PDB file of C-alpha atoms in Angstrom:
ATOM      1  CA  UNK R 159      65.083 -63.003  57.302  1.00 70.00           C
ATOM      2  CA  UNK R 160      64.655 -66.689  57.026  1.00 69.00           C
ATOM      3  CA  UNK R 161      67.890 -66.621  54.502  1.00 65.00           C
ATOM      4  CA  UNK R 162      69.852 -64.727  57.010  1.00 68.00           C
ATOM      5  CA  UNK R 163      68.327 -67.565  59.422  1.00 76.00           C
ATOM      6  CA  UNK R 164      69.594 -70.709  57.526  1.00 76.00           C
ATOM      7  CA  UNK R 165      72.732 -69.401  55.992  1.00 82.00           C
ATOM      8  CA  UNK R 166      74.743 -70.665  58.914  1.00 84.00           C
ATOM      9  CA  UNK R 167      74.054 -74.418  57.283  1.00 74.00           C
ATOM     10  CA  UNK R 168      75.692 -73.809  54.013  1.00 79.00           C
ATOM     11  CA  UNK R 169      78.999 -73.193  56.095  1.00 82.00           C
ATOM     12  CA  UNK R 170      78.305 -75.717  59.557  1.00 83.00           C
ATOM     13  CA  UNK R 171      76.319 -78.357  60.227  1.00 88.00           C
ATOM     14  CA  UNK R 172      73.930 -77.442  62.240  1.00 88.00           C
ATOM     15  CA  UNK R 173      70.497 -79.406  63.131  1.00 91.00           C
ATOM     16  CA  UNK R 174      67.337 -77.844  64.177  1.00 92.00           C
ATOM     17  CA  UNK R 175      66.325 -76.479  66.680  1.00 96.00           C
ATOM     18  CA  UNK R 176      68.919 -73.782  67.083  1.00 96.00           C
ATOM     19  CA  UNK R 177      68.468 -69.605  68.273  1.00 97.00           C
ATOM     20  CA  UNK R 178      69.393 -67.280  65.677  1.00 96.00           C
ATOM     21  CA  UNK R 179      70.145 -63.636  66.314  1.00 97.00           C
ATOM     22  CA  UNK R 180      69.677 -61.124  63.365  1.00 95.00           C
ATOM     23  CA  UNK R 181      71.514 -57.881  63.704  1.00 95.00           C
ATOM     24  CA  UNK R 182      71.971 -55.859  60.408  1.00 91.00           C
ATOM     25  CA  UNK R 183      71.520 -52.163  59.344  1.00 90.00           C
ATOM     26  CA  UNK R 184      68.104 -52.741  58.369  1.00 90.00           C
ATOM     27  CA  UNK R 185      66.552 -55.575  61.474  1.00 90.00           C
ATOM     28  CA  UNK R 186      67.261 -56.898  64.516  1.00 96.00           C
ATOM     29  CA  UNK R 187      65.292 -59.543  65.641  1.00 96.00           C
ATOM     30  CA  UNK R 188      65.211 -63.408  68.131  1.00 98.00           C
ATOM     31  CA  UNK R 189      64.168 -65.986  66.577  1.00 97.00           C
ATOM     32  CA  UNK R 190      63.828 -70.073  67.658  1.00 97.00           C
ATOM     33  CA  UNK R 191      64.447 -72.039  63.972  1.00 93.00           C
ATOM     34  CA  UNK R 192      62.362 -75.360  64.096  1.00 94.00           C
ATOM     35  CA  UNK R 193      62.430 -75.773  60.206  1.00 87.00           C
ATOM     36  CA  UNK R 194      63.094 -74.692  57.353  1.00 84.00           C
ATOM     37  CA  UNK R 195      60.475 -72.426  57.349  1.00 81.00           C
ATOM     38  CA  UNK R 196      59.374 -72.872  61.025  1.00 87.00           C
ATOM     39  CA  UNK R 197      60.210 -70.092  62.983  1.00 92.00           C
ATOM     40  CA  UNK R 198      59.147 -68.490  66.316  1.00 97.00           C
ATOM     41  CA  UNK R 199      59.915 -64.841  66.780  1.00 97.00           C
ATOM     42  CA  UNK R 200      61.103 -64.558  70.490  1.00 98.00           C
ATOM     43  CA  UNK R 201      61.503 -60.408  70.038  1.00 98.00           C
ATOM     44  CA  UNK R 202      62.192 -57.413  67.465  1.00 97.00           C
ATOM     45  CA  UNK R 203      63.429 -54.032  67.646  1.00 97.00           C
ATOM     46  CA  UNK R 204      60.535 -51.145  68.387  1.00 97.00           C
ATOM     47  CA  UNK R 205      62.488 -48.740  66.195  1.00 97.00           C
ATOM     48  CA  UNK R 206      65.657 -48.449  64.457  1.00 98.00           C
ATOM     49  CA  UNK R 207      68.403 -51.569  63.637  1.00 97.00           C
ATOM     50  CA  UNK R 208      71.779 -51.810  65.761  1.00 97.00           C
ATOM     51  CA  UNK R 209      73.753 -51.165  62.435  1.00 96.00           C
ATOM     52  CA  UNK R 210      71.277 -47.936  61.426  1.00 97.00           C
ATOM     53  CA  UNK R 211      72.104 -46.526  64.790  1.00 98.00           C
ATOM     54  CA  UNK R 212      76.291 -46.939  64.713  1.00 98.00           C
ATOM     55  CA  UNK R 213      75.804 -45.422  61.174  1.00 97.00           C
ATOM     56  CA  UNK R 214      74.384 -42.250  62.070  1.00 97.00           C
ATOM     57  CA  UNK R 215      76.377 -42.190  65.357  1.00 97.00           C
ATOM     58  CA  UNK R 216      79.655 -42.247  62.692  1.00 97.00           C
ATOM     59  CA  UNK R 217      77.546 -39.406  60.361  1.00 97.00           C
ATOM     60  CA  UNK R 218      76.872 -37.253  63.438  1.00 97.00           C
ATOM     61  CA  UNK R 219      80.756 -37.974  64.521  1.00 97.00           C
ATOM     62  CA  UNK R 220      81.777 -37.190  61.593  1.00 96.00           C
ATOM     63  CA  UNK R 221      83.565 -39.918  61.250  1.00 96.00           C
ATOM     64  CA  UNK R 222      83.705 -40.007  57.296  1.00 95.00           C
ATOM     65  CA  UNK R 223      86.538 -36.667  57.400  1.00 95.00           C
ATOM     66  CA  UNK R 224      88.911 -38.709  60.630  1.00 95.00           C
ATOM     67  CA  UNK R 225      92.223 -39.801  58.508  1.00 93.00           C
ATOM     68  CA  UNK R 226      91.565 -43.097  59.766  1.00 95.00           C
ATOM     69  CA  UNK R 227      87.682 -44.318  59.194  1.00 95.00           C
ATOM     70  CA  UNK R 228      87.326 -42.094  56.116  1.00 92.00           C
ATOM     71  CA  UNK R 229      86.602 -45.254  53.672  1.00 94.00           C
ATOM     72  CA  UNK R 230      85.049 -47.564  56.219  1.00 95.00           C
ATOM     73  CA  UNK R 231      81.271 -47.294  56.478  1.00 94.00           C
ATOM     74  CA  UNK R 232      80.077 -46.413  59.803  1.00 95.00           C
ATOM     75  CA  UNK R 233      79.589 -48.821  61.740  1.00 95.00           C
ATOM     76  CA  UNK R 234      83.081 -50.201  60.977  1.00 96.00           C
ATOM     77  CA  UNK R 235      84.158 -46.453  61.955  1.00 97.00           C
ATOM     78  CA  UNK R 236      82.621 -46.853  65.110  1.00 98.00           C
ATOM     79  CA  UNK R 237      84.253 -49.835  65.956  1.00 98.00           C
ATOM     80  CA  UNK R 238      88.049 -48.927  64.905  1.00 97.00           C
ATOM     81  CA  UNK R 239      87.477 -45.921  66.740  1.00 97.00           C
ATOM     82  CA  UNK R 240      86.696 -47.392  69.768  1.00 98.00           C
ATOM     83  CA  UNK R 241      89.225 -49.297  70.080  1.00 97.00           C
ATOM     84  CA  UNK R 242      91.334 -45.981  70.806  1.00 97.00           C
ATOM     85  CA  UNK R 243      88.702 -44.693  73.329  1.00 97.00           C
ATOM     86  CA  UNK R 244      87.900 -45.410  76.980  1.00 97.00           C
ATOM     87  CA  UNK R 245      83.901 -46.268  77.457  1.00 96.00           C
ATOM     88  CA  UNK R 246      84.405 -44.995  81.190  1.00 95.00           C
ATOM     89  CA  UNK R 247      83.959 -41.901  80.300  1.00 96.00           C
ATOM     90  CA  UNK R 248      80.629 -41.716  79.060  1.00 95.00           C
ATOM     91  CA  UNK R 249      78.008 -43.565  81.489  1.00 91.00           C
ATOM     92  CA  UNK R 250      75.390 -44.616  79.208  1.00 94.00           C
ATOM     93  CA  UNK R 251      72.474 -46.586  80.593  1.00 93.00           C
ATOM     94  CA  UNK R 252      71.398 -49.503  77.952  1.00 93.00           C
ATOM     95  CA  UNK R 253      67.813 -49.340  76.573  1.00 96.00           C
ATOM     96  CA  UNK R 254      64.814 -51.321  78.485  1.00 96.00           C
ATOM     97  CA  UNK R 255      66.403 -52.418  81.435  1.00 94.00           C
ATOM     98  CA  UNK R 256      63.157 -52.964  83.290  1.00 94.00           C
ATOM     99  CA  UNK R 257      61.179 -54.503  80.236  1.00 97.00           C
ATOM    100  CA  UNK R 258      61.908 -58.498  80.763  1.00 97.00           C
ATOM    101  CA  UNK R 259      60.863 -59.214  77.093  1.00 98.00           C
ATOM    102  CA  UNK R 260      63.474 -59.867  74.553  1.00 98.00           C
ATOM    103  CA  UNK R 261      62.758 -56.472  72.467  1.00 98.00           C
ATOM    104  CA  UNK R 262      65.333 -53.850  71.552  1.00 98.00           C
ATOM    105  CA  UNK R 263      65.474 -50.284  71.121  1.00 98.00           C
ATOM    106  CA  UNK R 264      68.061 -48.405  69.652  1.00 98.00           C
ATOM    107  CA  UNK R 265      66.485 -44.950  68.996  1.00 97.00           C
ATOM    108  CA  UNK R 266      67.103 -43.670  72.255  1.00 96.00           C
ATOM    109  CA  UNK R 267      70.537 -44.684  72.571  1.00 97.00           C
ATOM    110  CA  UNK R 268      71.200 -42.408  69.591  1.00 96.00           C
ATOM    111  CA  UNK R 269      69.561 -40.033  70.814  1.00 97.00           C
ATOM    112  CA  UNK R 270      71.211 -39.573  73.945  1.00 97.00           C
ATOM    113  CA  UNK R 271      74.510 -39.502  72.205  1.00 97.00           C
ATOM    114  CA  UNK R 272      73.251 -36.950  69.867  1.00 96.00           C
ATOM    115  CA  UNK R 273      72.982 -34.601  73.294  1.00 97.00           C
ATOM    116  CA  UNK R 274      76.595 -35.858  74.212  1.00 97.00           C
ATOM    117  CA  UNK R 275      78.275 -34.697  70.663  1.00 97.00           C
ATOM    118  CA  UNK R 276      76.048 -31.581  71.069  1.00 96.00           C
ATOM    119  CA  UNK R 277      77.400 -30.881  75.278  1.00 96.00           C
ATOM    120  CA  UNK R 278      81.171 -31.822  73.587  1.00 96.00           C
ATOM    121  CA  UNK R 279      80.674 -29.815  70.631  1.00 95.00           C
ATOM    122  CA  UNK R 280      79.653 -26.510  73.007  1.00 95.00           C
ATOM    123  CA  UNK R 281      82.558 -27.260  75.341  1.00 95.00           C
ATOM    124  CA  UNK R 282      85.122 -27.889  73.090  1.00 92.00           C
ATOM    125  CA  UNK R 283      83.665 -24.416  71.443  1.00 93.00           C
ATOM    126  CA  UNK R 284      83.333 -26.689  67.618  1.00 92.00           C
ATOM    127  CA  UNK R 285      80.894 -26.841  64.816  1.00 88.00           C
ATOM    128  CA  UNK R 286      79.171 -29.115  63.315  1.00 87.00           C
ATOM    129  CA  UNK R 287      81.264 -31.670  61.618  1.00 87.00           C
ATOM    130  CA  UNK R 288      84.619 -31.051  62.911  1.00 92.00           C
ATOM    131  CA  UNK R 289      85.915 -34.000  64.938  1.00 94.00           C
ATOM    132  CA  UNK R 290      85.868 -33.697  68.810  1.00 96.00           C
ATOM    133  CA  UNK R 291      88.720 -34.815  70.932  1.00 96.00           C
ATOM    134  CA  UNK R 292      86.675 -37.258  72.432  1.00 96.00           C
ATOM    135  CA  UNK R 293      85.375 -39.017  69.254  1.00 97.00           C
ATOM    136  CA  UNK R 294      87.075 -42.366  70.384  1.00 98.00           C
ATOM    137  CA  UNK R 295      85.982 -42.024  73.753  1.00 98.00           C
ATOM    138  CA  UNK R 296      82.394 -41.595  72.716  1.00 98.00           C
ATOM    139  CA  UNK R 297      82.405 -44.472  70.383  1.00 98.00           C
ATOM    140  CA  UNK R 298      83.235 -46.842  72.617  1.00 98.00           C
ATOM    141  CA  UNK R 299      80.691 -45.964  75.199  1.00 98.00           C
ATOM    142  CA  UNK R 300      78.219 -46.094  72.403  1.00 98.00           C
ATOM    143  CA  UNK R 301      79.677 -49.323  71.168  1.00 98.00           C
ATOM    144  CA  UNK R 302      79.690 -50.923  74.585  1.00 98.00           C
ATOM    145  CA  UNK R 303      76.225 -49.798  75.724  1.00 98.00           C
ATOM    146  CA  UNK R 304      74.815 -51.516  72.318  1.00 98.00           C
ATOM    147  CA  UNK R 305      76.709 -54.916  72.797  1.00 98.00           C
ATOM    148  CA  UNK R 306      75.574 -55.105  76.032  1.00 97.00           C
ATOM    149  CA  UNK R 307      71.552 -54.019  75.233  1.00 98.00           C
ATOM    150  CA  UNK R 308      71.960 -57.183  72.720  1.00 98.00           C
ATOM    151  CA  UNK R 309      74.022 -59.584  75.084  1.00 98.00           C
ATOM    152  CA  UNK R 310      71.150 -59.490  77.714  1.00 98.00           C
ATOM    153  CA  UNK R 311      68.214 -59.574  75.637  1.00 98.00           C
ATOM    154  CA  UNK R 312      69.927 -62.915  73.728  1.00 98.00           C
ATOM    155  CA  UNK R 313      70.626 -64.185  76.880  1.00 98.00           C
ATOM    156  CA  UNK R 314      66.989 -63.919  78.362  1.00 98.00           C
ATOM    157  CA  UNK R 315      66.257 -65.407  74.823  1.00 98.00           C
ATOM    158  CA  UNK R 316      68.663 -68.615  75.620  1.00 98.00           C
ATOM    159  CA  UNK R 317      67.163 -68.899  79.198  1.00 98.00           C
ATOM    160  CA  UNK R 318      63.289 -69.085  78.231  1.00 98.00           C
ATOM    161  CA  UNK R 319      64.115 -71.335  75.489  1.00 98.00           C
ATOM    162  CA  UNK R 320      65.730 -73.876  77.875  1.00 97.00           C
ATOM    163  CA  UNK R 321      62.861 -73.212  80.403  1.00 97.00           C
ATOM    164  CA  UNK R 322      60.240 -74.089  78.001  1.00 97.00           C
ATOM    165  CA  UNK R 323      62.888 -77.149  76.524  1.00 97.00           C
ATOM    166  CA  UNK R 324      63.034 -75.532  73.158  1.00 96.00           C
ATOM    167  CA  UNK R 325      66.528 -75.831  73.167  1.00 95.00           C
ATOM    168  CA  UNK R 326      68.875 -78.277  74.282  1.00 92.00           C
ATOM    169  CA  UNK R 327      70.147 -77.862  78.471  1.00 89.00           C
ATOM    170  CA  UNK R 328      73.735 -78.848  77.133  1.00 86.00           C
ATOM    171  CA  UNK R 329      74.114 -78.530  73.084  1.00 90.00           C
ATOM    172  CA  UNK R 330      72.149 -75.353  72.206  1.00 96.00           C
ATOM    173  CA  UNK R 331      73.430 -73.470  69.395  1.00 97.00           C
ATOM    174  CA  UNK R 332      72.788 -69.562  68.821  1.00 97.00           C
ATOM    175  CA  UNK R 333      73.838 -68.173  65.540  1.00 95.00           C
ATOM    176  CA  UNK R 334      74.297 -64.481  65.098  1.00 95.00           C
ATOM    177  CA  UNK R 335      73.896 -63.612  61.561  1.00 91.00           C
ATOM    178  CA  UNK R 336      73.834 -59.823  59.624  1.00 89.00           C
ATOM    179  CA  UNK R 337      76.108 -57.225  58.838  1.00 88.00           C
ATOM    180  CA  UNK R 338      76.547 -56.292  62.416  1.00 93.00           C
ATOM    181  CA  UNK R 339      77.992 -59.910  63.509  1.00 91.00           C
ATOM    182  CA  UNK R 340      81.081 -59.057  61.930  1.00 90.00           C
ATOM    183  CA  UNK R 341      81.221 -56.407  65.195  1.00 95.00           C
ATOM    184  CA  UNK R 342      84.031 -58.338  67.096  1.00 95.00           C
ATOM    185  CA  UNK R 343      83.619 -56.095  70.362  1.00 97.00           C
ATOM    186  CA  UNK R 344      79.634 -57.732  69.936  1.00 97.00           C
ATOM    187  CA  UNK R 345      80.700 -60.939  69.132  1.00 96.00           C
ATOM    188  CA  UNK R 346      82.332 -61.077  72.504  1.00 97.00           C
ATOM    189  CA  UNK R 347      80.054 -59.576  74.565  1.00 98.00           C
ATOM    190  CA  UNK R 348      77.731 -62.737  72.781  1.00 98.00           C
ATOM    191  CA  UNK R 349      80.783 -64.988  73.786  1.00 97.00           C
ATOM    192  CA  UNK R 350      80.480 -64.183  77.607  1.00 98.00           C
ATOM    193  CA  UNK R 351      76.663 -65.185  77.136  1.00 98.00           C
ATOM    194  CA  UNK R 352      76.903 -68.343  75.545  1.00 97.00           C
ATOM    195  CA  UNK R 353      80.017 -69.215  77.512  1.00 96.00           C
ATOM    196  CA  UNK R 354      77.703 -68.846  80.739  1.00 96.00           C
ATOM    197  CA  UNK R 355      74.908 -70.814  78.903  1.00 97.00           C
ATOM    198  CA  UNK R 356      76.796 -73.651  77.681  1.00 95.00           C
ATOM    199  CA  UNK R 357      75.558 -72.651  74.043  1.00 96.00           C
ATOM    200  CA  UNK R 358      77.623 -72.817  71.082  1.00 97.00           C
ATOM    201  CA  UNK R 359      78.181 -69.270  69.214  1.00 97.00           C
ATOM    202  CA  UNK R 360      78.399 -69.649  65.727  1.00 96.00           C
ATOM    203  CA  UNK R 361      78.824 -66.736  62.879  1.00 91.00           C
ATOM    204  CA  UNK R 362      78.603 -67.016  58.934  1.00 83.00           C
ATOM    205  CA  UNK R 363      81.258 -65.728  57.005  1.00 80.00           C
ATOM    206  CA  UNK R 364      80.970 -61.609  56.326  1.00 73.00           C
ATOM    207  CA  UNK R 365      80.466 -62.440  52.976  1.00 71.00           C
ATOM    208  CA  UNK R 366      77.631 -64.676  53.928  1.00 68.00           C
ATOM    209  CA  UNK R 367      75.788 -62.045  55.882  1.00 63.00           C
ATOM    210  CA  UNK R 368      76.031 -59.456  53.102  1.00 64.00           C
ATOM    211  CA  UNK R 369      75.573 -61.145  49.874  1.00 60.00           C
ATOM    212  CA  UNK R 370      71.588 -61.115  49.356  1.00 72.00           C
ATOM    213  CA  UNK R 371      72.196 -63.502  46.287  1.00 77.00           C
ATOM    214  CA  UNK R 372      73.702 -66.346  47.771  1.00 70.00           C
ATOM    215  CA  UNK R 373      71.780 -65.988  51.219  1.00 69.00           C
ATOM    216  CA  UNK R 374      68.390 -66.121  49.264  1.00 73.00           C
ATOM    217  CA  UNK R 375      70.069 -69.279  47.151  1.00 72.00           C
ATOM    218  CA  UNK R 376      70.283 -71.430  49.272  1.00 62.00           C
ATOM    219  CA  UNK R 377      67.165 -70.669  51.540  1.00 67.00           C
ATOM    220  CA  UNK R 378      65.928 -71.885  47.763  1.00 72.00           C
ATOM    221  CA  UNK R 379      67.978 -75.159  48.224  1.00 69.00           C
ATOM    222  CA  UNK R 380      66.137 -75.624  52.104  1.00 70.00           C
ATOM    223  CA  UNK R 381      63.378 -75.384  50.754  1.00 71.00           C
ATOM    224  CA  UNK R 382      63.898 -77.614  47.654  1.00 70.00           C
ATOM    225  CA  UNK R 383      65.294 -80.189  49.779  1.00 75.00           C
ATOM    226  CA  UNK R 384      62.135 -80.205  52.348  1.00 71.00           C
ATOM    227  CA  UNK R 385      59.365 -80.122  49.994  1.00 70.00           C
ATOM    228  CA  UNK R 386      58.457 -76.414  51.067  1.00 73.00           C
ATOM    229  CA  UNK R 387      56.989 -73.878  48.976  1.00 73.00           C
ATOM    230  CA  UNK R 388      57.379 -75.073  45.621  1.00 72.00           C
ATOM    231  CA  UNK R 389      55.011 -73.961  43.328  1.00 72.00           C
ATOM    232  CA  UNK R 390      53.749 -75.500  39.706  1.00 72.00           C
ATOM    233  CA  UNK R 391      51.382 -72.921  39.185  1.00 77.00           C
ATOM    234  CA  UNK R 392      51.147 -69.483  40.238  1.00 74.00           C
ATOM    235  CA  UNK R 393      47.765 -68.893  39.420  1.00 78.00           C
ATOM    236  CA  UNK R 394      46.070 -67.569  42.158  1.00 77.00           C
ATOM    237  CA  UNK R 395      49.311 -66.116  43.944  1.00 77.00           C
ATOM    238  CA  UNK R 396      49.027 -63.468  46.285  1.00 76.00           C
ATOM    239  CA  UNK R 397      52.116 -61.340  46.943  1.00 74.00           C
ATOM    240  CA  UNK R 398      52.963 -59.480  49.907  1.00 74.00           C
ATOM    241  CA  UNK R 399      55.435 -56.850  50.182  1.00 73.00           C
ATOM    242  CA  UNK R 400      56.571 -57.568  53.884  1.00 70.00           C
ATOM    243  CA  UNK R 401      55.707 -61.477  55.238  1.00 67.00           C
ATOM    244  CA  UNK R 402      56.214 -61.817  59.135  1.00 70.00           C
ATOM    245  CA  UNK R 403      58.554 -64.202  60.885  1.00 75.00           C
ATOM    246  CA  UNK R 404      57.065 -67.784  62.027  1.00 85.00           C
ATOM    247  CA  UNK R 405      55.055 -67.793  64.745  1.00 94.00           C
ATOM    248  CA  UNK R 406      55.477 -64.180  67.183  1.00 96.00           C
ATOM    249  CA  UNK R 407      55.671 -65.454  70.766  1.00 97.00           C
ATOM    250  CA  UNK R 408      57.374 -62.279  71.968  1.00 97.00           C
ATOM    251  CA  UNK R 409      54.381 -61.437  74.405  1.00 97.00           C
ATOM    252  CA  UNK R 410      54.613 -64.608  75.928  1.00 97.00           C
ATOM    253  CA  UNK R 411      58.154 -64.093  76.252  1.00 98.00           C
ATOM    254  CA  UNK R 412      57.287 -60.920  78.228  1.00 97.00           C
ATOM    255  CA  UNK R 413      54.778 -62.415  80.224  1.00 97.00           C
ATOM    256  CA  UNK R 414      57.776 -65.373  81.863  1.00 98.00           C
ATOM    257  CA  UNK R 415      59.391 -62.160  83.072  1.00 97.00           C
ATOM    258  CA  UNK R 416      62.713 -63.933  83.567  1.00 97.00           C
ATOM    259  CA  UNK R 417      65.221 -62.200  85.305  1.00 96.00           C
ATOM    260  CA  UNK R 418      68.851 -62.546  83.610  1.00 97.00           C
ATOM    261  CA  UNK R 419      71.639 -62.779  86.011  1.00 95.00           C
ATOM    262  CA  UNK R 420      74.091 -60.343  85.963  1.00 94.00           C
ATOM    263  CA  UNK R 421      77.495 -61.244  83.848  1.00 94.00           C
ATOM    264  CA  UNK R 422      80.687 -58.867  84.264  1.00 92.00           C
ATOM    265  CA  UNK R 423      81.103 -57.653  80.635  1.00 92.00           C
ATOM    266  CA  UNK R 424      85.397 -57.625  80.381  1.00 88.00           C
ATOM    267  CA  UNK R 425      86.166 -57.154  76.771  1.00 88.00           C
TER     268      UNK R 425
END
């Protein structure tokens, strides 16, 4: 996580502090980056990842046998699709709308498109892994409904860091890094945030958010550079197999209950 955090400065210079979303297959998480290895989680997902969830929206699609997605993975399926479909014809409510925290959850979502492919599937009199006329249609809603889930719960994340003045009122950066930032329909919806936030969006490269072995390289070089970390002797060392985050300050995030204002999501 604190790779995916700092990869952004082997491409841009970027100074601390700065908000960094991490969306991937396997986390999603708000974090405020002090340091190089100062961190203060601002909220996680309670279940599943974003990309987890598009992937078995595209398995239970069956995505893999449409001409056009068969060699993309799924969420890539999901998001070609899409672009053929209309979201208005699916209304999908977005996860945790009264929780004023900066959490996610995607398990639901999935779930309640799992009923929608099952309704479709009955009235379109299909089984199981045949592709329903309204496969587009259904990704879209599913694709729109998660961009928008993330948009607010980044945006709440902006606002309480400016509150508190742990970001900058006019030169805050938030960097959206993970397999899921290539999503360009997401990227947007994070585009109408920070454009109404005066924040800067930056991305790394695709390659940067999916190559473990350069990502982890250079959170090496961070922490060579600061002094962080470095050990002459590992006598003594005690290994973990899952560290936390910085500093959690997601309840105290809940407790500021801060309302975000509404934004008209055209993308």
């Amino acid at each position: 996580m604190e790779a995916h955090a700092l990869t952004i400065r082997l491409t841009n210079k970027v100074e601390f502090p700065f908000l960094v979303l991490l969306i991937s297959g396997g986390h999603c998480l708000l974090a405020l980056v002090r340091g190089v290895s100062d961190f203060l989680l601002l909220g996680k997902s309670l279940d599943i990842a974003p990309g987890d969830m598009l992937d078995k929206v595209a398995r239970r699609l069956s995505l893999i046998r449409h001409p056009e997605c068969s060699t993309m993975s799924g969420g890539k399926a999901v998001e070609h699709l899409a672009k053929q479909g209309n979201r208005f014809n699916f209304d999908i409510k977005p996860p945790l709308q009264r929780a004023k925290n900066c959490d996610f959850s995607f398990s639901g979502l999935q779930h309640v498109i799992d009923k929608i492919i099952m309704q479709k599937e009955k009235e379109e009199g299909i089984e199981k892994g045949q592709i329903l006329s309204s496969a587009a249609d259904i990704a879209a809603a599913v694709q729109h409904t998660a961009a928008c889930h993330i948009a607010k719960r980044t945006h709440r994340a902006i606002l309480f860091c400016k509150q508190r003045n742990l970001l900058s009122q006019s030169n805050a950066v938030l960097v959206v890094s993970g397999g899921v930032a290539s999503n360009l329909y997401i990227r947007k919806a994070l585009e109408i945030v920070t454009n109404a936030t005066q924040c800067t969006l930056l991305c790394p490269p695709p390659r940067l958010c999916t190559d473990n072995g350069i990502m982890i390289a250079w959170n090496g070089i961070e922490r060579l550079r600061a002094g962080l970390g470095i050990l002459h002797n590992i006598e003594g060392v005690r290994y973990e197999p899952k560290c936390p985050l910085g500093v959690d300050i997601s309840k105290e995030v809940g407790e500021a209950a801060i309302k975000v204002p509404r934004l008209k999501m055209k993308i």
